[in-house]
Amino acid sequence: MGHWPRLWSALYRSFPEIALLGPRHGFTELAPRAVGFALYRRVIEIHDGLLLLRPHLRGPSPTGPDSAATARAASILAALDRATASPPAPDLACPPPLLGDGAAIGTDAEAAQLAVVSRAFAQLTGSGPRTASV
């Protein structure tokens, strides 16, 4: 979960309606048996945020597994910048907000793909000025 908060927070700032519980209800406040529910909620909330971000997304051009995650993270970052700059124009040909190759089935597989993209997103937003050109 180490890198998830940055991606979730960025999506939440743009789309607060994605959260069942606000940012004050973090994983550290949950009973051990509720961690599975919290993971499930974060996966769903991030996917919901990506769906809302969809009109602003542009398709990444990955060339390998690491660059795919970085390209997706850069695409999300740039789309967040575009979302705050202007409202979306209706676009029925929006790219799908896939985090992986679309083969993942189930929360665990989606969470694993999301972890890779979240780590890349955290690296892109971690230090220095934000630059997103995707």
Short mmCIF file of C-alpha atoms in Angstrom, two decimals:
data_model
loop_
_atom_site.label_atom_id
_atom_site.label_comp_id
_atom_site.label_asym_id
_atom_site.label_seq_id
_atom_site.Cartn_x
_atom_site.Cartn_y
_atom_site.Cartn_z
CA MET A 1 0.00 0.00 0.00
CA GLY A 2 3.02 2.28 0.28
CA HIS A 3 2.50 4.19 -3.00
CA TRP A 4 -1.28 3.94 -3.27
CA PRO A 5 -2.12 7.00 -1.17
CA ARG A 6 -0.51 9.40 -3.64
CA LEU A 7 -2.50 8.11 -6.63
CA TRP A 8 -5.71 7.79 -4.63
CA SER A 9 -5.26 11.29 -3.15
CA ALA A 10 -4.68 12.83 -6.56
CA LEU A 11 -7.84 11.21 -7.91
CA TYR A 12 -9.79 12.08 -4.75
CA ARG A 13 -8.81 15.77 -5.02
CA SER A 14 -10.25 15.87 -8.54
CA PHE A 15 -13.21 13.58 -7.85
CA PRO A 16 -14.13 13.42 -4.14
CA GLU A 17 -17.24 11.44 -4.97
CA ILE A 18 -15.11 8.31 -5.54
CA ALA A 19 -14.58 7.77 -1.81
CA LEU A 20 -16.89 5.69 0.32
CA LEU A 21 -14.90 6.98 3.29
CA GLY A 22 -12.88 10.19 3.11
CA PRO A 23 -9.11 10.47 3.48
CA ARG A 24 -9.38 10.63 7.27
CA HIS A 25 -10.29 6.93 7.30
CA GLY A 26 -6.95 5.41 6.34
CA PHE A 27 -5.71 1.86 6.55
CA THR A 28 -4.00 2.48 9.89
CA GLU A 29 -7.36 3.10 11.58
CA LEU A 30 -8.84 -0.23 10.50
CA ALA A 31 -9.10 -3.41 12.47
CA PRO A 32 -6.93 -6.18 10.99
CA ARG A 33 -9.96 -8.00 9.56
CA ALA A 34 -11.06 -4.85 7.73
CA VAL A 35 -7.83 -4.47 5.74
CA GLY A 36 -9.17 -6.72 2.96
CA PHE A 37 -12.24 -4.51 2.68
CA ALA A 38 -10.05 -1.40 2.62
CA LEU A 39 -7.91 -2.84 -0.18
CA TYR A 40 -11.04 -3.70 -2.16
CA ARG A 41 -12.41 -0.16 -1.61
CA ARG A 42 -9.17 1.51 -2.73
CA VAL A 43 -9.04 -0.60 -5.90
CA ILE A 44 -12.67 0.29 -6.68
CA GLU A 45 -12.21 3.97 -5.80
CA ILE A 46 -9.11 4.30 -8.00
CA HIS A 47 -10.90 2.58 -10.87
CA ASP A 48 -13.89 4.90 -10.37
CA GLY A 49 -11.52 7.88 -10.44
CA LEU A 50 -9.95 6.60 -13.66
CA LEU A 51 -13.38 6.22 -15.21
CA LEU A 52 -14.18 9.84 -14.33
CA LEU A 53 -10.79 10.87 -15.67
CA ARG A 54 -11.37 9.00 -18.91
CA PRO A 55 -12.32 12.00 -21.09
CA HIS A 56 -8.91 13.51 -20.31
CA LEU A 57 -6.80 10.37 -20.85
CA ARG A 58 -4.60 9.89 -23.87
CA GLY A 59 -3.31 6.43 -24.75
CA PRO A 60 0.23 5.69 -23.50
CA SER A 61 2.83 4.12 -25.76
CA PRO A 62 4.62 1.61 -23.53
CA THR A 63 7.61 -0.38 -24.76
CA GLY A 64 8.15 -2.75 -21.81
CA PRO A 65 6.70 -3.70 -18.41
CA ASP A 66 8.43 -0.92 -16.46
CA SER A 67 7.90 1.67 -19.15
CA ALA A 68 4.25 0.59 -19.45
CA ALA A 69 3.61 1.45 -15.80
CA THR A 70 5.51 4.73 -16.15
CA ALA A 71 3.62 5.60 -19.35
CA ARG A 72 0.29 4.85 -17.67
CA ALA A 73 1.26 6.88 -14.61
CA ALA A 74 2.36 9.80 -16.80
CA SER A 75 -0.89 9.55 -18.75
CA ILE A 76 -2.89 9.69 -15.50
CA LEU A 77 -0.84 12.64 -14.23
CA ALA A 78 -1.31 14.58 -17.47
CA ALA A 79 -5.03 13.76 -17.50
CA LEU A 80 -5.36 15.06 -13.94
CA ASP A 81 -3.71 18.29 -15.08
CA ARG A 82 -6.11 18.53 -18.02
CA ALA A 83 -9.10 17.74 -15.78
CA THR A 84 -8.30 20.64 -13.47
CA ALA A 85 -7.61 22.98 -16.39
CA SER A 86 -10.87 22.46 -18.25
CA PRO A 87 -14.08 20.47 -18.14
CA PRO A 88 -14.15 17.45 -20.41
CA ALA A 89 -15.57 17.67 -23.88
CA PRO A 90 -17.91 14.78 -24.63
CA ASP A 91 -15.83 12.09 -26.29
CA LEU A 92 -17.27 8.69 -26.96
CA ALA A 93 -13.90 7.39 -28.20
CA CYS A 94 -12.09 7.74 -24.86
CA PRO A 95 -9.35 5.20 -24.25
CA PRO A 96 -10.18 2.58 -21.65
CA PRO A 97 -8.62 3.21 -18.23
CA LEU A 98 -6.84 -0.13 -18.14
CA LEU A 99 -3.97 -0.44 -15.74
CA GLY A 100 -2.61 -3.58 -17.33
CA ASP A 101 -3.14 -5.71 -20.36
CA GLY A 102 -6.77 -6.40 -19.48
CA ALA A 103 -6.06 -10.01 -18.53
CA ALA A 104 -6.27 -9.45 -14.76
CA ILE A 105 -9.26 -11.06 -13.14
CA GLY A 106 -10.18 -10.42 -9.53
CA THR A 107 -9.27 -7.88 -6.91
CA ASP A 108 -5.85 -9.38 -6.14
CA ALA A 109 -4.74 -9.30 -9.78
CA GLU A 110 -6.08 -5.78 -10.26
CA ALA A 111 -4.43 -4.67 -7.01
CA ALA A 112 -1.10 -6.05 -8.23
CA GLN A 113 -1.34 -4.10 -11.50
CA LEU A 114 -2.48 -1.02 -9.61
CA ALA A 115 0.49 -1.28 -7.24
CA VAL A 116 2.94 -1.09 -10.15
CA VAL A 117 1.22 1.95 -11.67
CA SER A 118 0.87 3.58 -8.23
CA ARG A 119 4.60 3.14 -7.60
CA ALA A 120 5.39 4.76 -10.96
CA PHE A 121 2.91 7.57 -10.21
CA ALA A 122 4.59 8.19 -6.86
CA GLN A 123 7.99 8.34 -8.57
CA LEU A 124 6.68 10.84 -11.12
CA THR A 125 5.16 13.07 -8.45
CA GLY A 126 7.71 12.47 -5.70
CA SER A 127 10.30 15.19 -6.09
CA GLY A 128 10.79 18.35 -8.04
CA PRO A 129 8.21 20.19 -10.08
CA ARG A 130 5.39 18.26 -11.68
CA THR A 131 5.74 17.88 -15.40
CA ALA A 132 3.27 15.87 -17.39
CA SER A 133 3.41 15.93 -21.14
CA VAL A 134 1.46 12.84 -22.12
#
